[in-house]
mmCIF file of C-alpha atoms and ligand atoms in Angstrom:
data_model
loop_
_atom_site.group_PDB
_atom_site.id
_atom_site.type_symbol
_atom_site.label_atom_id
_atom_site.label_comp_id
_atom_site.label_asym_id
_atom_site.label_seq_id
_atom_site.Cartn_x
_atom_site.Cartn_y
_atom_site.Cartn_z
ATOM 1 C CA UNK A 97 -10.078 7.471 2.030
ATOM 2 C CA UNK A 98 -11.557 5.144 -0.874
ATOM 3 C CA UNK A 99 -14.844 3.167 -0.701
ATOM 4 C CA UNK A 100 -13.499 1.105 2.121
ATOM 5 C CA UNK A 101 -15.814 1.637 5.022
ATOM 6 C CA UNK A 102 -13.832 3.164 7.904
ATOM 7 C CA UNK A 103 -13.315 0.941 11.020
ATOM 8 C CA UNK A 104 -12.803 2.525 14.339
ATOM 9 C CA UNK A 105 -12.343 -0.025 17.179
ATOM 10 C CA UNK A 106 -12.153 0.884 20.938
ATOM 11 C CA UNK A 107 -9.498 -1.282 22.829
ATOM 12 C CA UNK A 108 -10.595 -1.085 26.437
ATOM 13 C CA UNK A 109 -7.604 -3.225 27.372
ATOM 14 C CA UNK A 110 -7.761 -4.207 31.113
ATOM 15 C CA UNK A 111 -9.716 -1.280 32.171
ATOM 16 C CA UNK A 112 -13.230 -0.373 33.315
ATOM 17 C CA UNK A 113 -15.093 -2.319 35.954
ATOM 18 C CA UNK A 114 -18.586 -3.832 35.078
ATOM 19 C CA UNK A 115 -20.889 -0.854 35.954
ATOM 20 C CA UNK A 116 -18.167 1.033 34.271
ATOM 21 C CA UNK A 117 -18.266 -1.198 31.119
ATOM 22 C CA UNK A 118 -21.670 -0.879 30.909
ATOM 23 C CA UNK A 119 -21.953 2.850 30.927
ATOM 24 C CA UNK A 120 -19.287 3.117 28.291
ATOM 25 C CA UNK A 121 -21.273 0.487 26.197
ATOM 26 C CA UNK A 122 -24.332 2.647 26.398
ATOM 27 C CA UNK A 123 -22.771 5.805 25.238
ATOM 28 C CA UNK A 124 -20.994 3.951 22.366
ATOM 29 C CA UNK A 125 -24.404 2.573 21.356
ATOM 30 C CA UNK A 126 -25.532 6.103 20.976
ATOM 31 C CA UNK A 127 -22.634 7.185 19.112
ATOM 32 C CA UNK A 128 -22.905 4.251 16.807
ATOM 33 C CA UNK A 129 -26.394 4.745 15.914
ATOM 34 C CA UNK A 130 -25.806 7.230 13.295
ATOM 35 C CA UNK A 131 -22.159 6.653 12.484
ATOM 36 C CA UNK A 132 -21.342 5.552 8.994
ATOM 37 C CA UNK A 133 -17.954 4.047 10.148
ATOM 38 C CA UNK A 134 -18.036 0.517 11.457
ATOM 39 C CA UNK A 135 -17.522 0.701 15.370
ATOM 40 C CA UNK A 136 -16.337 -2.048 17.485
ATOM 41 C CA UNK A 137 -15.384 -2.378 21.127
ATOM 42 C CA UNK A 138 -12.972 -4.538 22.756
ATOM 43 C CA UNK A 139 -13.744 -4.931 26.490
ATOM 44 C CA UNK A 140 -12.224 -6.975 28.863
ATOM 45 C CA UNK A 141 -13.571 -10.789 28.927
ATOM 46 C CA UNK A 142 -15.626 -10.808 32.088
ATOM 47 C CA UNK A 143 -17.685 -7.651 30.608
ATOM 48 C CA UNK A 144 -18.411 -9.230 27.018
ATOM 49 C CA UNK A 145 -21.729 -10.390 27.741
ATOM 50 C CA UNK A 146 -23.135 -7.276 29.757
ATOM 51 C CA UNK A 147 -21.429 -4.931 27.212
ATOM 52 C CA UNK A 148 -23.192 -7.110 24.541
ATOM 53 C CA UNK A 149 -26.455 -6.534 26.006
ATOM 54 C CA UNK A 150 -25.708 -2.694 26.433
ATOM 55 C CA UNK A 151 -25.008 -2.596 22.733
ATOM 56 C CA UNK A 152 -28.220 -4.528 21.742
ATOM 57 C CA UNK A 153 -29.509 -3.112 18.393
ATOM 58 C CA UNK A 154 -26.947 -0.324 18.047
ATOM 59 C CA UNK A 155 -24.773 -2.117 15.159
ATOM 60 C CA UNK A 156 -21.668 -2.190 17.233
ATOM 61 C CA UNK A 157 -19.174 -5.104 16.751
ATOM 62 C CA UNK A 158 -18.566 -6.773 19.954
ATOM 63 C CA UNK A 159 -14.777 -7.693 19.988
ATOM 64 C CA UNK A 160 -12.361 -9.760 22.213
ATOM 65 C CA UNK A 161 -9.066 -8.802 23.186
ATOM 66 C CA UNK A 162 -7.469 -12.324 22.901
ATOM 67 C CA UNK A 163 -8.237 -16.003 22.168
ATOM 68 C CA UNK A 164 -6.691 -19.421 22.171
ATOM 69 C CA UNK A 165 -6.408 -21.358 18.950
ATOM 70 C CA UNK A 166 -7.697 -24.682 20.176
ATOM 71 C CA UNK A 167 -11.156 -25.369 20.069
ATOM 72 C CA UNK A 168 -11.448 -27.065 23.223
ATOM 73 C CA UNK A 169 -9.701 -29.027 25.764
ATOM 74 C CA UNK A 170 -7.349 -29.068 28.607
ATOM 75 C CA UNK A 171 -6.096 -25.471 28.314
ATOM 76 C CA UNK A 172 -6.743 -23.803 31.737
ATOM 77 C CA UNK A 173 -7.450 -20.060 31.644
ATOM 78 C CA UNK A 174 -7.891 -19.944 27.695
ATOM 79 C CA UNK A 175 -10.701 -19.056 25.991
ATOM 80 C CA UNK A 176 -11.752 -20.464 22.141
ATOM 81 C CA UNK A 177 -13.196 -18.838 19.324
ATOM 82 C CA UNK A 178 -16.351 -20.563 19.684
ATOM 83 C CA UNK A 179 -16.929 -19.653 23.150
ATOM 84 C CA UNK A 180 -16.322 -16.029 22.252
ATOM 85 C CA UNK A 181 -18.920 -16.435 19.164
ATOM 86 C CA UNK A 182 -21.505 -17.988 21.692
ATOM 87 C CA UNK A 183 -21.217 -14.649 23.640
ATOM 88 C CA UNK A 184 -21.841 -12.716 20.633
ATOM 89 C CA UNK A 185 -18.525 -11.664 19.927
ATOM 90 C CA UNK A 186 -17.606 -10.943 16.073
ATOM 91 C CA UNK A 187 -14.063 -9.685 15.999
ATOM 92 C CA UNK A 188 -10.760 -10.770 17.768
ATOM 93 C CA UNK A 189 -7.532 -8.760 17.948
ATOM 94 C CA UNK A 190 -4.391 -10.600 17.112
ATOM 95 C CA UNK A 191 -0.883 -9.255 17.546
ATOM 96 C CA UNK A 192 -1.342 -6.447 19.873
ATOM 97 C CA UNK A 193 1.717 -5.088 20.946
ATOM 98 C CA UNK A 194 1.093 -5.462 24.505
ATOM 99 C CA UNK A 195 0.674 -9.036 23.762
ATOM 100 C CA UNK A 196 3.585 -9.270 21.786
ATOM 101 C CA UNK A 197 6.042 -7.198 23.952
ATOM 102 C CA UNK A 198 4.677 -7.634 27.477
ATOM 103 C CA UNK A 199 3.014 -11.274 27.381
ATOM 104 C CA UNK A 200 5.760 -12.384 24.822
ATOM 105 C CA UNK A 201 3.895 -13.947 21.800
ATOM 106 C CA UNK A 202 5.660 -14.450 18.908
ATOM 107 C CA UNK A 203 4.406 -14.411 15.013
ATOM 108 C CA UNK A 204 3.737 -18.044 15.014
ATOM 109 C CA UNK A 205 1.391 -17.855 18.140
ATOM 110 C CA UNK A 206 -0.483 -14.942 16.481
ATOM 111 C CA UNK A 207 -0.869 -16.535 12.908
ATOM 112 C CA UNK A 208 -2.717 -19.416 14.995
ATOM 113 C CA UNK A 209 -4.907 -16.782 16.351
ATOM 114 C CA UNK A 210 -5.796 -15.531 13.158
ATOM 115 C CA UNK A 211 -6.383 -18.340 11.560
ATOM 116 C CA UNK A 212 -8.579 -19.734 14.383
ATOM 117 C CA UNK A 213 -10.420 -16.579 14.576
ATOM 118 C CA UNK A 214 -10.998 -16.796 10.625
ATOM 119 C CA UNK A 215 -11.834 -20.507 10.678
ATOM 120 C CA UNK A 216 -14.525 -19.598 13.360
ATOM 121 C CA UNK A 217 -16.216 -17.151 10.999
ATOM 122 C CA UNK A 218 -15.054 -14.037 13.020
ATOM 123 C CA UNK A 219 -13.139 -10.850 12.091
ATOM 124 C CA UNK A 220 -9.518 -10.675 12.770
ATOM 125 C CA UNK A 221 -8.013 -7.595 13.731
ATOM 126 C CA UNK A 222 -4.073 -8.424 12.933
ATOM 127 C CA UNK A 223 -1.734 -5.472 14.450
ATOM 128 C CA UNK A 224 1.705 -4.970 13.402
ATOM 129 C CA UNK A 225 4.268 -2.192 14.115
ATOM 130 C CA UNK A 226 7.698 -1.288 14.994
ATOM 131 C CA UNK A 227 9.387 -0.616 18.191
ATOM 132 C CA UNK A 228 11.270 2.692 18.549
ATOM 133 C CA UNK A 229 14.518 1.034 18.476
ATOM 134 C CA UNK A 230 13.530 -0.736 15.511
ATOM 135 C CA UNK A 231 12.224 2.524 13.856
ATOM 136 C CA UNK A 232 15.485 4.425 14.884
ATOM 137 C CA UNK A 233 17.677 1.605 13.184
ATOM 138 C CA UNK A 234 15.565 2.076 9.740
ATOM 139 C CA UNK A 235 13.740 -1.164 10.197
ATOM 140 C CA UNK A 236 10.026 0.007 10.248
ATOM 141 C CA UNK A 237 9.212 -1.422 6.790
ATOM 142 C CA UNK A 238 11.065 -4.690 7.334
ATOM 143 C CA UNK A 239 9.155 -5.204 10.567
ATOM 144 C CA UNK A 240 5.814 -4.536 9.200
ATOM 145 C CA UNK A 241 6.399 -6.569 6.230
ATOM 146 C CA UNK A 242 7.501 -9.528 8.250
ATOM 147 C CA UNK A 243 4.912 -9.240 10.906
ATOM 148 C CA UNK A 244 2.137 -8.840 8.181
ATOM 149 C CA UNK A 245 3.244 -11.970 5.959
ATOM 150 C CA UNK A 246 3.788 -14.187 9.039
ATOM 151 C CA UNK A 247 0.570 -12.917 10.812
ATOM 152 C CA UNK A 248 -1.587 -13.875 7.494
ATOM 153 C CA UNK A 249 0.662 -16.973 6.442
ATOM 154 C CA UNK A 250 -1.920 -19.561 5.252
ATOM 155 C CA UNK A 251 -5.026 -17.039 5.189
ATOM 156 C CA UNK A 252 -6.904 -17.467 1.874
ATOM 157 C CA UNK A 253 -8.217 -14.618 -0.213
ATOM 158 C CA UNK A 254 -11.398 -15.047 0.273
ATOM 159 C CA UNK A 255 -10.797 -14.896 4.441
ATOM 160 C CA UNK A 256 -8.883 -11.747 3.731
ATOM 161 C CA UNK A 257 -12.131 -10.051 3.303
ATOM 162 C CA UNK A 258 -12.481 -10.386 6.927
ATOM 163 C CA UNK A 259 -9.246 -9.205 8.260
ATOM 164 C CA UNK A 260 -8.626 -5.669 9.098
ATOM 165 C CA UNK A 261 -4.786 -4.803 9.606
ATOM 166 C CA UNK A 262 -4.047 -2.247 12.310
ATOM 167 C CA UNK A 263 -0.753 -0.636 12.239
ATOM 168 C CA UNK A 264 0.399 0.567 15.443
ATOM 169 C CA UNK A 265 3.928 1.754 16.300
ATOM 170 C CA UNK A 266 4.566 0.540 19.574
ATOM 171 C CA UNK A 267 6.318 3.661 20.488
ATOM 172 C CA UNK A 268 2.908 5.602 19.912
ATOM 173 C CA UNK A 269 0.782 3.310 21.871
ATOM 174 C CA UNK A 270 -0.275 4.650 25.189
ATOM 175 C CA UNK A 271 2.573 7.496 25.149
ATOM 176 C CA UNK A 272 0.587 10.542 23.754
ATOM 177 C CA UNK A 273 3.235 10.380 20.765
ATOM 178 C CA UNK A 274 1.520 9.939 17.419
ATOM 179 C CA UNK A 275 2.982 9.147 13.934
ATOM 180 C CA UNK A 276 2.661 12.139 11.518
ATOM 181 C CA UNK A 277 -0.016 11.333 9.046
ATOM 182 C CA UNK A 278 2.487 11.385 6.177
ATOM 183 C CA UNK A 279 4.624 8.732 8.159
ATOM 184 C CA UNK A 280 1.680 6.714 9.111
ATOM 185 C CA UNK A 281 0.320 6.983 5.413
ATOM 186 C CA UNK A 282 3.828 5.833 4.275
ATOM 187 C CA UNK A 283 3.599 2.646 6.235
ATOM 188 C CA UNK A 284 0.036 1.994 5.448
ATOM 189 C CA UNK A 285 1.161 2.111 1.905
ATOM 190 C CA UNK A 286 4.043 -0.244 2.377
ATOM 191 C CA UNK A 287 1.714 -2.761 4.270
ATOM 192 C CA UNK A 288 -1.030 -2.498 1.613
ATOM 193 C CA UNK A 289 2.199 -3.250 -0.917
ATOM 194 C CA UNK A 290 2.681 -6.610 1.199
ATOM 195 C CA UNK A 291 -0.731 -7.582 0.918
ATOM 196 C CA UNK A 292 -0.536 -6.653 -2.997
ATOM 197 C CA UNK A 293 2.364 -9.055 -3.307
ATOM 198 C CA UNK A 294 0.685 -11.982 -1.043
ATOM 199 C CA UNK A 295 -2.768 -11.342 -2.875
ATOM 200 C CA UNK A 296 -3.095 -9.074 -5.564
ATOM 201 C CA UNK A 297 -4.031 -5.405 -6.176
ATOM 202 C CA UNK A 298 -7.771 -5.992 -6.025
ATOM 203 C CA UNK A 299 -7.615 -8.020 -2.545
ATOM 204 C CA UNK A 300 -5.095 -5.076 -1.455
ATOM 205 C CA UNK A 301 -7.473 -2.246 -2.502
ATOM 206 C CA UNK A 302 -10.102 -3.701 -0.348
ATOM 207 C CA UNK A 303 -8.423 -4.634 2.671
ATOM 208 C CA UNK A 304 -8.741 -2.000 5.707
ATOM 209 C CA UNK A 305 -5.501 -0.958 7.117
ATOM 210 C CA UNK A 306 -6.183 1.366 10.493
ATOM 211 C CA UNK A 307 -4.057 3.330 12.496
ATOM 212 C CA UNK A 308 -3.482 3.016 16.382
ATOM 213 C CA UNK A 309 -1.303 4.783 18.579
ATOM 214 C CA UNK A 310 -2.183 7.778 20.452
ATOM 215 C CA UNK A 311 -5.172 8.766 18.197
ATOM 216 C CA UNK A 312 -7.262 11.286 20.023
ATOM 217 C CA UNK A 313 -10.116 13.683 18.915
ATOM 218 C CA UNK A 314 -7.384 16.518 17.724
ATOM 219 C CA UNK A 315 -5.466 14.224 15.798
ATOM 220 C CA UNK A 316 -7.753 11.525 14.489
ATOM 221 C CA UNK A 317 -9.179 13.337 11.145
ATOM 222 C CA UNK A 318 -5.498 14.264 9.686
ATOM 223 C CA UNK A 319 -4.504 10.726 10.181
ATOM 224 C CA UNK A 320 -7.987 9.346 8.744
ATOM 225 C CA UNK A 321 -7.821 11.991 5.807
ATOM 226 C CA UNK A 322 -4.935 10.058 4.367
ATOM 227 C CA UNK A 323 -5.726 8.130 1.438
ATOM 228 C CA UNK A 324 -4.695 4.518 2.892
ATOM 229 C CA UNK A 325 -5.643 5.024 6.822
ATOM 230 C CA UNK A 326 -9.275 3.308 6.878
ATOM 231 C CA UNK A 327 -10.010 4.115 10.481
ATOM 232 C CA UNK A 328 -8.468 3.590 13.780
ATOM 233 C CA UNK A 329 -7.810 1.347 16.903
ATOM 234 C CA UNK A 330 -8.301 3.422 20.114
ATOM 235 C CA UNK A 331 -6.839 3.040 23.524
ATOM 236 C CA UNK A 332 -6.979 5.438 25.915
ATOM 237 C CA UNK A 333 -9.385 7.676 24.128
ATOM 238 C CA UNK A 334 -11.898 4.995 23.838
ATOM 239 C CA UNK A 335 -12.705 5.011 27.629
ATOM 240 C CA UNK A 336 -14.483 8.354 27.360
ATOM 241 C CA UNK A 337 -17.512 7.852 25.191
ATOM 242 C CA UNK A 338 -17.259 11.512 24.039
ATOM 243 C CA UNK A 339 -13.652 11.199 22.850
ATOM 244 C CA UNK A 340 -14.469 7.778 20.973
ATOM 245 C CA UNK A 341 -17.660 9.573 19.322
ATOM 246 C CA UNK A 342 -15.444 12.303 18.089
ATOM 247 C CA UNK A 343 -13.031 10.035 16.607
ATOM 248 C CA UNK A 344 -15.755 7.947 15.163
ATOM 249 C CA UNK A 345 -17.145 11.199 13.578
ATOM 250 C CA UNK A 346 -13.678 12.203 12.295
ATOM 251 C CA UNK A 347 -13.295 8.747 10.451
ATOM 252 C CA UNK A 348 -16.950 9.273 8.835
ATOM 253 C CA UNK A 349 -16.098 12.766 7.869
ATOM 254 C CA UNK A 350 -12.493 12.082 6.540
ATOM 255 C CA UNK A 351 -14.076 8.879 4.449
ATOM 256 C CA UNK A 352 -16.702 11.861 3.060
ATOM 257 C CA UNK A 353 -13.704 14.321 2.062
HETATM 258 C C1 LIG B 110 -4.179 0.372 21.365
HETATM 259 O O1 LIG B 110 -4.168 0.209 22.354
HETATM 260 O O2 LIG B 110 -4.250 -0.142 20.354
HETATM 261 C C2 LIG B 110 -3.729 1.960 21.187
HETATM 262 C C3 LIG B 110 -3.524 2.257 19.945
HETATM 263 O O3 LIG B 110 -3.505 2.604 22.588
HETATM 264 P P1 LIG B 110 -3.728 4.188 22.677
HETATM 265 O O4 LIG B 110 -4.712 4.761 21.860
HETATM 266 O O5 LIG B 110 -3.884 4.424 24.023
HETATM 267 O O6 LIG B 110 -2.336 4.618 22.033
#
C-alpha cells in the first residue's frame, strides 16, 4: 500500500431489517472511531436515514447501493443523486456484479450513474470484474479494461479524485472463493494501467482500487498488503460488526506495513 488512504466499505445488499441495520451501524460507528482507514457502509435504501443517525459523528461514509441518473421526474421507483445527498449519502455504488448480472445493467447505464453521482458531488464506487467463464477464457484483463474505460467515460481528471474502483471478480462474490493476493494484485496493476492511459501516471497513482470477493478477517490483511490493493468492498462479512471491524483493522495495518 502507498499513501493512498485505505477505503473499506460494507455492502449490506438486501439484508438486515430496520432494528438490525441500526444496531449494525452502531457497531460500525465504534469500529470507525479510531480507524485510520476510510470506512463506508451501503445499507438498503429504506434504512439510510436511521443508519445515518446511528453513525452521526463517527466519520463513517454513508453510502447507497444504487441511484438513477436523472435528477427528477416520472421515473417510478427510482431515486436521484440529490435525494440521496439529502439523506446524508456521500458515496454510491455503480456496476456491482449483482446489478450487472442479476438486474442486467450494461456499461452505458453504469456510466450514466457514475457521471450523475460525480456531478452531484458524491463519491462514485465503480465496480468491475470478470465472470468465471471470462476468466477461464483468459479474458480477465480485457473485461476489466473495457468496464473501467466505459464506466469512466466522460469523467474529468478532477472528478476522478472522487472515484474509487472496486475490482470484484464475479466468481469470488458471495462464494467463499477469493482471488489469491497475487492474482488480485495483478488485476489491480492492470486496472491502474488503464487509468494511467486515460489520465496519466499521477492520477493513476492517486486513485484507490479496492478488492471485493469473499474478503474475510482471515484473508483481508494478505490481500490489502499488496501494493495496489487499497482496501476492500465487503459483502457477507460486513453484516457482523466484529468481522467488519477486523477487516478495517487489517486494512489499517496493511497500510502501515
Ligand atoms: C460484494 O457484495 O461486493 C462482495 C464482495 O460480497 P462478498 O464479500 O460477500 O463476496
